[in-house]
């Protein structure tokens, strides 16, 4: 397991995302109300750049002709075919069991803790005054 | 192959239509007067979709000596019920009143046809059941007809045509579906067109055979209309029966709607399950005609596999339309279990009223002697 | 689960032929250099005259950004309008050896003013040549012609017949009459003579009829599917009006209309042709034989059955030589060459579907 520092926490505010490259792999980091989630930037349907899709709410209905939105800023629409993915779990809303984007563990850590090691920060100088997003990767 | 055991429920049978004269006693005096004085009673109200002498409209051995399709009560017994060991059969009287633009006249004639059906068919042959012919283009009048006939539980379904004024899933028609669901009536969509639109998106084909082939596409469009408009969400107990559709177009529609739904879901967010699941639950299809290659039974088995359900198919003869010869009404290569599903279980599950223990108390004439005397020609 | 397209051990990707790519205008003014002054002014003053209620937009709004892949937008202009982006994102990235252009709009196929339609047709064919095929040798154009004016259509076909940049003839399958109608026969005769297939790409624009035989759909989800049922009707018309009997060398490509319905439709046509034979005495063979001999089908949007191998069943009936890969770049329901098939194809099947069938049909080496 290696812990990679990929971004400053301040770069990913609630309702936004950032795509980072870790060991040659593109990963999207999302912030939902202060909690962070990370998904592979590869749609399990047809390989599209999933994480560059729009962050959207979930359209729901109590019956034909009725429309409402729920779970604002918690879903990702693939920029290719528009399939909806739950950012929290990576699951396709329409096919939660078989269609799932790969998830990564992402945590927020203070610079002060990080400098105690071990971590990999290819593009960052870790400062004790800031918080950082850290992704765990195998190998 | 032939029917291997008795007890089948035939979900599509076409009795000989009543003449306009035969309908007069079932009309009120205004409509009688209209029909007689305007000479409307001299017309046969045959739908363009089924020209009487066309080969498709009747098998040679299911025709009268005049050449017109057979289908009086005696012919129904001899041709359609007895040879197949049929226990119950649903009559679909495809009367052309539904193609009239005058909604009131259409409604009056539909009511007359339905009353004639009850008296001349259902009263005389206890194996028969029927669909309620509806003037769909006026949903309020259609609703009135459903409410009028619902107490007669020998009517098990409402009958609509595959090509009419509008796609049938639209909210305009929902009063019909509400009433049908309430009364335990299935929604039957039958092949045929009122030709109020061109039958294809690029207009009017030259040949009758093309119009008939185009019916399968019409069924697909109707099915998609029911699905996307949310009819199955609004009326969760409803069953939709596609009658005389050809069947094997179904897998493409199941596959495509599942896939498209994933990308367009937010347009129709009331669809909360994969469309194929909804369709397997709510939709049924009658077996004749069955569009498979001749002499190659593996394809029906494969299509059934593609459909992913053995609950959707309903046995039918489509008497007297010519889709098979002799008694070769069933596809080859099916197990008895599957056949039992198609012939008995699926129809019973689809049509709740067929499960009634008793029928409404109407006079039942079962006088075979007088029936054979009445049979003319 | 996706089955990798590239076979483990293969040293390089198979170069593919993409049978459906949509170029676009940066702005409508892109056509102006190719239009005579009179028609430039007409275009600005009156614009296109189509059979729809909204100007410049469809009455079933698309889902993704106007029906496009979100990542296919160049700096300026709509998706498909920037050759550089198309090269980078698609032709180069996906190993496209040849791409067939499908320019569907402002080519006159749906234009009600037939004089304007003729001018548009000429202009769009010149535009394809100058802006796309000449700068990018991997691309091939289609001769876009207004099918409602058969005489002009024939003249335009003949005008381009000697130019190998044009590999097929584009007309609308949502015409004002079913395509088997004899008033379109001069076009088929010209196509046969010039040895180009007729390309029928699904159309969003109406030729004058509702998109189903029972009126107009409510939702885009339905309208998307109506193109498939429309294609079925079109094939039926071509068969039963005897187009393939009369033009025995004619080839027809059906694009973006799906293909899994073909076996069922053929079985249905055969069955009812058999019964109703006296109505169409000019047909000498069962409909399914005409379809298998004269029709090709592009793959996109490919079906994704719950059991992927069911797709192989369908293709096995249709023939592995009848199906040609297409992406529909840059539309939202685009198929990626490496992801489109969710089951393993043999090497021979891959070569046929992704390359050789199209090369044989279009005479590409």
mmCIF file of C-alpha atoms in Angstrom, chain B:
data_model
loop_
_atom_site.group_PDB
_atom_site.id
_atom_site.type_symbol
_atom_site.label_atom_id
_atom_site.label_comp_id
_atom_site.label_asym_id
_atom_site.label_seq_id
_atom_site.Cartn_x
_atom_site.Cartn_y
_atom_site.Cartn_z
ATOM 1 C CA UNK B 1 -47.194 -29.155 -33.805
ATOM 2 C CA UNK B 2 -50.699 -30.002 -32.637
ATOM 3 C CA UNK B 3 -52.109 -29.217 -29.267
ATOM 4 C CA UNK B 4 -51.009 -32.162 -27.083
ATOM 5 C CA UNK B 5 -53.693 -31.911 -24.413
ATOM 6 C CA UNK B 6 -57.074 -30.335 -23.939
ATOM 7 C CA UNK B 7 -57.960 -27.276 -21.914
ATOM 8 C CA UNK B 8 -56.325 -24.499 -23.912
ATOM 9 C CA UNK B 9 -57.433 -20.890 -23.599
ATOM 10 C CA UNK B 10 -57.494 -19.296 -27.032
ATOM 11 C CA UNK B 11 -56.680 -15.611 -26.590
ATOM 12 C CA UNK B 12 -57.573 -14.402 -30.072
ATOM 13 C CA UNK B 13 -60.557 -15.544 -32.050
ATOM 14 C CA UNK B 14 -62.508 -13.545 -34.624
ATOM 15 C CA UNK B 15 -66.187 -14.285 -34.926
ATOM 16 C CA UNK B 16 -67.984 -13.298 -38.061
ATOM 17 C CA UNK B 17 -68.962 -9.682 -37.651
ATOM 18 C CA UNK B 18 -72.629 -8.815 -37.399
ATOM 19 C CA UNK B 19 -74.069 -7.037 -40.393
ATOM 20 C CA UNK B 20 -75.267 -3.495 -39.820
ATOM 21 C CA UNK B 21 -78.835 -4.810 -40.149
ATOM 22 C CA UNK B 22 -78.197 -7.337 -37.398
ATOM 23 C CA UNK B 23 -77.058 -4.475 -35.167
ATOM 24 C CA UNK B 24 -80.204 -2.378 -35.628
ATOM 25 C CA UNK B 25 -82.121 -4.015 -32.755
ATOM 26 C CA UNK B 26 -79.268 -3.065 -30.438
ATOM 27 C CA UNK B 27 -79.374 0.643 -31.318
ATOM 28 C CA UNK B 28 -81.711 3.292 -29.977
ATOM 29 C CA UNK B 29 -84.267 4.769 -32.322
ATOM 30 C CA UNK B 30 -82.134 7.795 -33.284
ATOM 31 C CA UNK B 31 -79.265 5.659 -34.474
ATOM 32 C CA UNK B 32 -81.584 3.174 -36.150
ATOM 33 C CA UNK B 33 -83.104 6.037 -38.027
ATOM 34 C CA UNK B 34 -79.676 7.409 -38.987
ATOM 35 C CA UNK B 35 -78.408 4.077 -40.220
ATOM 36 C CA UNK B 36 -81.487 3.219 -42.233
ATOM 37 C CA UNK B 37 -82.221 6.595 -43.800
ATOM 38 C CA UNK B 38 -78.622 7.397 -44.627
ATOM 39 C CA UNK B 39 -78.172 3.848 -46.004
ATOM 40 C CA UNK B 40 -75.358 3.312 -43.566
ATOM 41 C CA UNK B 41 -76.876 -0.050 -42.792
ATOM 42 C CA UNK B 42 -75.880 -1.253 -46.248
ATOM 43 C CA UNK B 43 -72.188 -1.070 -45.341
ATOM 44 C CA UNK B 44 -70.266 -3.918 -43.858
ATOM 45 C CA UNK B 45 -67.892 -1.922 -41.610
ATOM 46 C CA UNK B 46 -64.970 -4.083 -42.596
ATOM 47 C CA UNK B 47 -61.599 -2.604 -41.646
ATOM 48 C CA UNK B 48 -59.178 -1.930 -44.474
ATOM 49 C CA UNK B 49 -56.711 -4.027 -42.523
ATOM 50 C CA UNK B 50 -58.636 -7.223 -43.249
ATOM 51 C CA UNK B 51 -59.995 -7.331 -46.781
ATOM 52 C CA UNK B 52 -62.364 -10.303 -46.674
ATOM 53 C CA UNK B 53 -61.028 -12.142 -49.723
ATOM 54 C CA UNK B 54 -57.373 -11.616 -48.939
ATOM 55 C CA UNK B 55 -55.573 -14.908 -48.184
ATOM 56 C CA UNK B 56 -54.541 -13.637 -44.755
ATOM 57 C CA UNK B 57 -58.107 -12.945 -43.692
ATOM 58 C CA UNK B 58 -59.200 -16.576 -43.712
ATOM 59 C CA UNK B 59 -57.870 -20.039 -44.361
ATOM 60 C CA UNK B 60 -59.563 -21.716 -47.345
ATOM 61 C CA UNK B 61 -61.198 -24.331 -45.121
ATOM 62 C CA UNK B 62 -62.350 -21.584 -42.782
ATOM 63 C CA UNK B 63 -64.440 -19.789 -45.369
ATOM 64 C CA UNK B 64 -68.101 -19.861 -46.233
ATOM 65 C CA UNK B 65 -69.145 -21.116 -49.674
ATOM 66 C CA UNK B 66 -69.489 -17.462 -50.669
ATOM 67 C CA UNK B 67 -65.779 -17.094 -50.065
ATOM 68 C CA UNK B 68 -66.235 -14.756 -47.143
ATOM 69 C CA UNK B 69 -64.558 -15.661 -43.872
ATOM 70 C CA UNK B 70 -66.541 -18.050 -41.711
ATOM 71 C CA UNK B 71 -67.179 -17.452 -38.044
ATOM 72 C CA UNK B 72 -70.775 -17.861 -37.019
ATOM 73 C CA UNK B 73 -71.238 -19.725 -33.780
ATOM 74 C CA UNK B 74 -71.440 -23.128 -35.385
ATOM 75 C CA UNK B 75 -68.288 -22.548 -37.414
ATOM 76 C CA UNK B 76 -66.509 -21.296 -34.298
ATOM 77 C CA UNK B 77 -67.324 -24.545 -32.522
ATOM 78 C CA UNK B 78 -66.411 -26.743 -35.460
ATOM 79 C CA UNK B 79 -63.312 -24.937 -36.640
ATOM 80 C CA UNK B 80 -61.825 -23.173 -33.665
ATOM 81 C CA UNK B 81 -62.952 -24.746 -30.395
ATOM 82 C CA UNK B 82 -63.432 -28.489 -30.801
ATOM 83 C CA UNK B 83 -60.337 -29.370 -32.865
ATOM 84 C CA UNK B 84 -58.009 -27.756 -30.346
ATOM 85 C CA UNK B 85 -59.732 -29.006 -27.209
ATOM 86 C CA UNK B 86 -60.228 -25.385 -26.264
ATOM 87 C CA UNK B 87 -61.805 -24.743 -22.911
ATOM 88 C CA UNK B 88 -62.199 -20.960 -23.229
ATOM 89 C CA UNK B 89 -61.755 -18.547 -26.115
ATOM 90 C CA UNK B 90 -61.683 -14.747 -26.179
ATOM 91 C CA UNK B 91 -63.635 -13.200 -29.055
ATOM 92 C CA UNK B 92 -62.221 -10.067 -30.619
ATOM 93 C CA UNK B 93 -64.813 -8.534 -32.894
ATOM 94 C CA UNK B 94 -62.897 -6.096 -35.077
ATOM 95 C CA UNK B 95 -65.803 -3.940 -36.126
ATOM 96 C CA UNK B 96 -64.974 -0.919 -38.272
ATOM 97 C CA UNK B 97 -67.074 1.490 -36.195
ATOM 98 C CA UNK B 98 -63.809 2.404 -34.490
ATOM 99 C CA UNK B 99 -62.599 4.030 -37.707
ATOM 100 C CA UNK B 100 -65.512 6.463 -37.961
ATOM 101 C CA UNK B 101 -64.652 10.054 -37.169
ATOM 102 C CA UNK B 102 -68.053 10.741 -35.608
ATOM 103 C CA UNK B 103 -67.376 9.785 -32.008
ATOM 104 C CA UNK B 104 -71.006 9.427 -31.030
ATOM 105 C CA UNK B 105 -71.817 7.156 -33.932
ATOM 106 C CA UNK B 106 -68.708 5.116 -33.252
ATOM 107 C CA UNK B 107 -69.682 4.778 -29.590
ATOM 108 C CA UNK B 108 -73.264 3.788 -30.403
ATOM 109 C CA UNK B 109 -72.149 1.137 -32.846
ATOM 110 C CA UNK B 110 -69.473 -0.209 -30.507
ATOM 111 C CA UNK B 111 -72.098 -0.584 -27.808
ATOM 112 C CA UNK B 112 -74.362 -2.371 -30.265
ATOM 113 C CA UNK B 113 -71.542 -4.719 -31.284
ATOM 114 C CA UNK B 114 -70.749 -5.472 -27.662
ATOM 115 C CA UNK B 115 -74.410 -6.194 -26.847
ATOM 116 C CA UNK B 116 -74.701 -8.361 -29.937
ATOM 117 C CA UNK B 117 -71.582 -10.247 -28.847
ATOM 118 C CA UNK B 118 -73.064 -10.910 -25.423
ATOM 119 C CA UNK B 119 -76.378 -12.152 -26.781
ATOM 120 C CA UNK B 120 -75.386 -13.961 -29.961
ATOM 121 C CA UNK B 121 -72.079 -15.422 -28.874
ATOM 122 C CA UNK B 122 -71.546 -15.459 -25.125
ATOM 123 C CA UNK B 123 -75.116 -16.457 -24.259
ATOM 124 C CA UNK B 124 -75.024 -19.305 -26.760
ATOM 125 C CA UNK B 125 -71.615 -20.815 -26.134
ATOM 126 C CA UNK B 126 -70.294 -21.049 -22.581
ATOM 127 C CA UNK B 127 -66.714 -21.514 -23.769
ATOM 128 C CA UNK B 128 -66.652 -18.016 -25.200
ATOM 129 C CA UNK B 129 -65.462 -14.825 -23.586
ATOM 130 C CA UNK B 130 -65.030 -11.429 -25.226
ATOM 131 C CA UNK B 131 -63.266 -8.088 -25.428
ATOM 132 C CA UNK B 132 -65.134 -4.820 -25.116
ATOM 133 C CA UNK B 133 -64.799 -2.938 -28.380
ATOM 134 C CA UNK B 134 -64.079 0.693 -27.517
ATOM 135 C CA UNK B 135 -64.435 4.020 -29.388
ATOM 136 C CA UNK B 136 -60.964 4.916 -28.195
ATOM 137 C CA UNK B 137 -60.809 8.275 -29.891
ATOM 138 C CA UNK B 138 -63.250 9.616 -27.309
ATOM 139 C CA UNK B 139 -61.931 8.412 -23.958
ATOM 140 C CA UNK B 140 -65.000 9.654 -22.060
ATOM 141 C CA UNK B 141 -67.330 7.621 -24.257
ATOM 142 C CA UNK B 142 -64.962 4.668 -24.058
ATOM 143 C CA UNK B 143 -65.021 4.946 -20.287
ATOM 144 C CA UNK B 144 -68.802 4.977 -20.302
ATOM 145 C CA UNK B 145 -68.842 1.771 -22.318
ATOM 146 C CA UNK B 146 -66.447 0.067 -19.916
ATOM 147 C CA UNK B 147 -68.542 1.018 -16.902
ATOM 148 C CA UNK B 148 -71.685 -0.179 -18.665
ATOM 149 C CA UNK B 149 -70.315 -3.616 -19.489
ATOM 150 C CA UNK B 150 -67.988 -4.267 -16.565
ATOM 151 C CA UNK B 151 -70.671 -6.097 -14.552
ATOM 152 C CA UNK B 152 -70.808 -8.780 -17.259
ATOM 153 C CA UNK B 153 -67.730 -10.713 -16.281
ATOM 154 C CA UNK B 154 -67.634 -12.647 -19.520
ATOM 155 C CA UNK B 155 -65.995 -9.527 -20.918
ATOM 156 C CA UNK B 156 -62.385 -9.969 -19.901
ATOM 157 C CA UNK B 157 -60.571 -7.281 -21.866
ATOM 158 C CA UNK B 158 -60.933 -3.943 -23.629
ATOM 159 C CA UNK B 159 -60.007 -3.835 -27.289
ATOM 160 C CA UNK B 160 -57.959 -1.146 -29.019
ATOM 161 C CA UNK B 161 -56.254 -1.037 -32.403
ATOM 162 C CA UNK B 162 -52.509 -0.953 -32.953
ATOM 163 C CA UNK B 163 -52.696 2.167 -35.100
ATOM 164 C CA UNK B 164 -55.188 4.838 -34.135
ATOM 165 C CA UNK B 165 -55.381 8.573 -33.495
ATOM 166 C CA UNK B 166 -52.578 8.818 -30.969
ATOM 167 C CA UNK B 167 -50.117 6.572 -29.273
ATOM 168 C CA UNK B 168 -52.117 4.774 -26.637
ATOM 169 C CA UNK B 169 -49.884 5.404 -23.639
ATOM 170 C CA UNK B 170 -50.765 9.072 -23.657
ATOM 171 C CA UNK B 171 -52.507 10.581 -20.623
ATOM 172 C CA UNK B 172 -55.625 11.327 -22.682
ATOM 173 C CA UNK B 173 -56.391 7.627 -22.577
ATOM 174 C CA UNK B 174 -55.758 7.121 -18.876
ATOM 175 C CA UNK B 175 -59.429 7.132 -17.839
ATOM 176 C CA UNK B 176 -59.740 3.938 -19.896
ATOM 177 C CA UNK B 177 -56.848 2.320 -18.077
ATOM 178 C CA UNK B 178 -58.086 3.413 -14.674
ATOM 179 C CA UNK B 179 -61.426 1.784 -15.346
ATOM 180 C CA UNK B 180 -59.866 -1.356 -16.787
ATOM 181 C CA UNK B 181 -57.573 -1.751 -13.808
ATOM 182 C CA UNK B 182 -60.457 -1.187 -11.402
ATOM 183 C CA UNK B 183 -62.587 -3.839 -13.070
ATOM 184 C CA UNK B 184 -59.855 -6.416 -13.658
ATOM 185 C CA UNK B 185 -59.949 -6.068 -17.427
ATOM 186 C CA UNK B 186 -56.839 -6.504 -19.531
ATOM 187 C CA UNK B 187 -55.900 -3.953 -22.188
ATOM 188 C CA UNK B 188 -55.880 -5.700 -25.549
ATOM 189 C CA UNK B 189 -54.188 -4.020 -28.480
ATOM 190 C CA UNK B 190 -54.982 -5.809 -31.702
ATOM 191 C CA UNK B 191 -53.297 -5.549 -35.092
ATOM 192 C CA UNK B 192 -55.114 -3.176 -37.378
ATOM 193 C CA UNK B 193 -55.300 0.464 -38.250
ATOM 194 C CA UNK B 194 -57.876 3.196 -38.520
ATOM 195 C CA UNK B 195 -55.490 4.787 -41.034
ATOM 196 C CA UNK B 196 -55.895 8.216 -39.502
ATOM 197 C CA UNK B 197 -52.150 8.484 -40.013
ATOM 198 C CA UNK B 198 -49.885 7.036 -42.650
ATOM 199 C CA UNK B 199 -48.811 3.621 -41.393
ATOM 200 C CA UNK B 200 -45.116 4.418 -41.650
ATOM 201 C CA UNK B 201 -42.917 7.458 -40.928
ATOM 202 C CA UNK B 202 -42.350 7.820 -44.636
ATOM 203 C CA UNK B 203 -45.903 7.485 -45.720
ATOM 204 C CA UNK B 204 -48.199 4.992 -47.380
ATOM 205 C CA UNK B 205 -46.834 1.656 -48.611
ATOM 206 C CA UNK B 206 -48.116 0.353 -51.929
ATOM 207 C CA UNK B 207 -49.128 -3.120 -50.863
ATOM 208 C CA UNK B 208 -51.416 -4.682 -48.296
ATOM 209 C CA UNK B 209 -48.708 -7.115 -47.323
ATOM 210 C CA UNK B 210 -46.483 -4.168 -46.395
ATOM 211 C CA UNK B 211 -49.194 -2.652 -44.225
ATOM 212 C CA UNK B 212 -49.595 -5.958 -42.453
ATOM 213 C CA UNK B 213 -45.855 -6.359 -41.964
ATOM 214 C CA UNK B 214 -45.794 -2.810 -40.568
ATOM 215 C CA UNK B 215 -48.090 -3.880 -37.731
ATOM 216 C CA UNK B 216 -45.164 -5.263 -35.735
ATOM 217 C CA UNK B 217 -43.492 -1.846 -35.749
ATOM 218 C CA UNK B 218 -46.787 -0.347 -34.623
ATOM 219 C CA UNK B 219 -46.856 -2.695 -31.640
ATOM 220 C CA UNK B 220 -43.318 -1.681 -30.738
ATOM 221 C CA UNK B 221 -44.304 1.985 -30.811
ATOM 222 C CA UNK B 222 -47.370 1.355 -28.662
ATOM 223 C CA UNK B 223 -45.403 -0.653 -26.148
ATOM 224 C CA UNK B 224 -42.825 2.057 -25.865
ATOM 225 C CA UNK B 225 -45.606 4.574 -25.382
ATOM 226 C CA UNK B 226 -47.062 2.644 -22.443
ATOM 227 C CA UNK B 227 -43.617 2.276 -20.940
ATOM 228 C CA UNK B 228 -42.374 5.840 -21.256
ATOM 229 C CA UNK B 229 -45.643 7.511 -20.296
ATOM 230 C CA UNK B 230 -45.546 5.618 -17.021
ATOM 231 C CA UNK B 231 -48.804 3.730 -17.487
ATOM 232 C CA UNK B 232 -47.386 0.779 -15.554
ATOM 233 C CA UNK B 233 -46.469 3.020 -12.628
ATOM 234 C CA UNK B 234 -49.852 4.731 -12.599
ATOM 235 C CA UNK B 235 -51.795 1.474 -12.991
ATOM 236 C CA UNK B 236 -49.630 -1.213 -11.416
ATOM 237 C CA UNK B 237 -52.199 -3.993 -11.765
ATOM 238 C CA UNK B 238 -52.702 -3.487 -15.481
ATOM 239 C CA UNK B 239 -51.831 -6.139 -18.030
ATOM 240 C CA UNK B 240 -51.269 -5.195 -21.640
ATOM 241 C CA UNK B 241 -51.885 -7.861 -24.262
ATOM 242 C CA UNK B 242 -50.482 -7.464 -27.756
ATOM 243 C CA UNK B 243 -52.693 -9.474 -30.056
ATOM 244 C CA UNK B 244 -51.539 -10.770 -33.431
ATOM 245 C CA UNK B 245 -48.199 -8.960 -33.267
ATOM 246 C CA UNK B 246 -45.662 -11.499 -34.555
ATOM 247 C CA UNK B 247 -43.765 -11.737 -31.239
ATOM 248 C CA UNK B 248 -40.143 -12.138 -32.312
ATOM 249 C CA UNK B 249 -39.485 -8.378 -32.552
ATOM 250 C CA UNK B 250 -39.612 -8.304 -28.742
ATOM 251 C CA UNK B 251 -35.970 -8.965 -27.742
ATOM 252 C CA UNK B 252 -34.687 -5.971 -29.695
ATOM 253 C CA UNK B 253 -37.116 -3.719 -27.870
ATOM 254 C CA UNK B 254 -36.213 -5.152 -24.465
ATOM 255 C CA UNK B 255 -32.499 -4.735 -25.107
ATOM 256 C CA UNK B 256 -32.735 -1.288 -26.580
ATOM 257 C CA UNK B 257 -35.071 0.190 -23.977
ATOM 258 C CA UNK B 258 -32.867 -1.111 -21.167
ATOM 259 C CA UNK B 259 -29.836 0.539 -22.693
ATOM 260 C CA UNK B 260 -31.458 3.806 -23.739
ATOM 261 C CA UNK B 261 -33.124 4.162 -20.339
ATOM 262 C CA UNK B 262 -29.754 4.367 -18.639
ATOM 263 C CA UNK B 263 -28.891 7.462 -20.624
ATOM 264 C CA UNK B 264 -32.298 9.167 -20.765
ATOM 265 C CA UNK B 265 -33.689 8.190 -17.366
ATOM 266 C CA UNK B 266 -33.996 11.748 -16.115
ATOM 267 C CA UNK B 267 -36.508 12.531 -18.852
ATOM 268 C CA UNK B 268 -38.850 9.843 -17.513
ATOM 269 C CA UNK B 269 -37.809 9.478 -13.874
ATOM 270 C CA UNK B 270 -40.950 7.503 -12.933
ATOM 271 C CA UNK B 271 -39.374 4.505 -14.645
ATOM 272 C CA UNK B 272 -37.645 3.201 -11.567
ATOM 273 C CA UNK B 273 -36.702 -0.269 -12.743
ATOM 274 C CA UNK B 274 -35.044 -1.620 -15.873
ATOM 275 C CA UNK B 275 -37.652 -1.409 -18.645
ATOM 276 C CA UNK B 276 -37.260 -5.072 -19.559
ATOM 277 C CA UNK B 277 -38.343 -6.026 -16.039
ATOM 278 C CA UNK B 278 -41.416 -3.820 -16.232
ATOM 279 C CA UNK B 279 -42.332 -5.157 -19.628
ATOM 280 C CA UNK B 280 -41.913 -8.788 -18.580
ATOM 281 C CA UNK B 281 -44.261 -8.121 -15.717
ATOM 282 C CA UNK B 282 -46.990 -6.190 -17.517
ATOM 283 C CA UNK B 283 -46.981 -7.279 -21.145
ATOM 284 C CA UNK B 284 -48.300 -10.385 -22.849
ATOM 285 C CA UNK B 285 -48.330 -11.427 -26.501
ATOM 286 C CA UNK B 286 -50.555 -13.887 -28.335
ATOM 287 C CA UNK B 287 -48.790 -16.625 -30.196
ATOM 288 C CA UNK B 288 -50.299 -16.409 -33.676
ATOM 289 C CA UNK B 289 -48.857 -15.354 -36.031
ATOM 290 C CA UNK B 290 -45.381 -16.296 -34.872
ATOM 291 C CA UNK B 291 -42.623 -14.776 -36.991
ATOM 292 C CA UNK B 292 -40.056 -17.550 -37.141
ATOM 293 C CA UNK B 293 -38.303 -19.194 -40.090
ATOM 294 C CA UNK B 294 -40.191 -22.137 -41.438
ATOM 295 C CA UNK B 295 -38.903 -25.566 -40.478
ATOM 296 C CA UNK B 296 -36.237 -24.247 -38.127
ATOM 297 C CA UNK B 297 -37.567 -24.697 -34.574
ATOM 298 C CA UNK B 298 -34.299 -23.706 -32.889
ATOM 299 C CA UNK B 299 -35.018 -20.049 -33.607
ATOM 300 C CA UNK B 300 -38.154 -19.912 -31.533
ATOM 301 C CA UNK B 301 -36.259 -21.446 -28.645
ATOM 302 C CA UNK B 302 -33.504 -18.880 -29.077
ATOM 303 C CA UNK B 303 -35.949 -15.991 -29.236
ATOM 304 C CA UNK B 304 -37.612 -17.241 -26.072
ATOM 305 C CA UNK B 305 -34.178 -17.291 -24.487
ATOM 306 C CA UNK B 306 -33.553 -13.734 -25.662
ATOM 307 C CA UNK B 307 -36.900 -12.628 -24.250
ATOM 308 C CA UNK B 308 -35.863 -14.047 -20.893
ATOM 309 C CA UNK B 309 -39.326 -15.097 -19.766
ATOM 310 C CA UNK B 310 -41.830 -17.871 -20.458
ATOM 311 C CA UNK B 311 -44.651 -15.896 -18.841
ATOM 312 C CA UNK B 312 -45.313 -13.539 -21.689
ATOM 313 C CA UNK B 313 -46.814 -15.744 -24.364
ATOM 314 C CA UNK B 314 -50.487 -16.636 -24.703
ATOM 315 C CA UNK B 315 -51.902 -19.398 -26.860
ATOM 316 C CA UNK B 316 -54.086 -18.253 -29.747
ATOM 317 C CA UNK B 317 -55.422 -19.565 -33.056
ATOM 318 C CA UNK B 318 -56.293 -16.143 -34.517
ATOM 319 C CA UNK B 319 -59.180 -17.968 -36.195
ATOM 320 C CA UNK B 320 -60.007 -17.605 -39.051
ATOM 321 C CA UNK B 321 -56.865 -15.716 -40.168
ATOM 322 C CA UNK B 322 -54.523 -17.940 -42.123
ATOM 323 C CA UNK B 323 -51.303 -18.417 -40.179
ATOM 324 C CA UNK B 324 -51.025 -22.179 -40.002
ATOM 325 C CA UNK B 325 -52.479 -25.249 -41.693
ATOM 326 C CA UNK B 326 -54.454 -28.096 -40.217
ATOM 327 C CA UNK B 327 -54.037 -28.187 -36.460
ATOM 328 C CA UNK B 328 -50.377 -27.167 -36.532
ATOM 329 C CA UNK B 329 -51.008 -24.232 -34.222
ATOM 330 C CA UNK B 330 -48.013 -24.538 -31.895
ATOM 331 C CA UNK B 331 -44.285 -24.122 -32.565
ATOM 332 C CA UNK B 332 -42.260 -27.329 -32.500
ATOM 333 C CA UNK B 333 -39.778 -28.368 -29.895
ATOM 334 C CA UNK B 334 -41.495 -27.180 -26.729
ATOM 335 C CA UNK B 335 -41.891 -29.211 -23.559
ATOM 336 C CA UNK B 336 -45.311 -29.974 -22.161
ATOM 337 C CA UNK B 337 -44.540 -27.706 -19.219
ATOM 338 C CA UNK B 338 -43.875 -24.760 -21.489
ATOM 339 C CA UNK B 339 -46.957 -25.561 -23.518
ATOM 340 C CA UNK B 340 -49.059 -25.677 -20.385
ATOM 341 C CA UNK B 341 -47.744 -22.230 -19.525
ATOM 342 C CA UNK B 342 -48.687 -20.809 -22.915
ATOM 343 C CA UNK B 343 -51.987 -22.611 -23.216
ATOM 344 C CA UNK B 344 -53.359 -22.338 -19.696
ATOM 345 C CA UNK B 345 -51.315 -20.750 -16.939
ATOM 346 C CA UNK B 346 -50.282 -17.539 -18.670
ATOM 347 C CA UNK B 347 -53.802 -16.752 -19.944
ATOM 348 C CA UNK B 348 -55.296 -17.379 -16.510
ATOM 349 C CA UNK B 349 -52.712 -15.150 -14.893
ATOM 350 C CA UNK B 350 -53.238 -12.427 -17.487
ATOM 351 C CA UNK B 351 -57.036 -12.366 -17.446
ATOM 352 C CA UNK B 352 -58.280 -12.375 -13.838
ATOM 353 C CA UNK B 353 -61.888 -12.736 -14.942
ATOM 354 C CA UNK B 354 -61.151 -16.073 -16.556
ATOM 355 C CA UNK B 355 -60.550 -17.377 -13.080
ATOM 356 C CA UNK B 356 -64.131 -16.742 -12.044
ATOM 357 C CA UNK B 357 -65.873 -19.870 -10.796
ATOM 358 C CA UNK B 358 -69.215 -18.801 -12.103
ATOM 359 C CA UNK B 359 -70.365 -16.740 -15.028
ATOM 360 C CA UNK B 360 -72.899 -13.969 -14.927
ATOM 361 C CA UNK B 361 -76.409 -15.288 -15.033
ATOM 362 C CA UNK B 362 -77.476 -14.951 -18.609
ATOM 363 C CA UNK B 363 -79.546 -17.309 -20.661
ATOM 364 C CA UNK B 364 -77.353 -19.998 -22.071
ATOM 365 C CA UNK B 365 -78.536 -21.726 -25.153
ATOM 366 C CA UNK B 366 -76.810 -24.965 -25.707
ATOM 367 C CA UNK B 367 -79.199 -26.529 -28.159
ATOM 368 C CA UNK B 368 -76.947 -28.248 -30.657
ATOM 369 C CA UNK B 369 -79.879 -29.431 -32.720
ATOM 370 C CA UNK B 370 -81.285 -25.964 -33.247
ATOM 371 C CA UNK B 371 -77.779 -24.581 -33.705
ATOM 372 C CA UNK B 372 -77.167 -26.918 -36.625
ATOM 373 C CA UNK B 373 -80.506 -25.988 -38.167
ATOM 374 C CA UNK B 374 -79.635 -22.312 -37.842
ATOM 375 C CA UNK B 375 -76.364 -22.816 -39.605
ATOM 376 C CA UNK B 376 -76.990 -21.746 -43.146
ATOM 377 C CA UNK B 377 -74.815 -22.257 -46.180
#
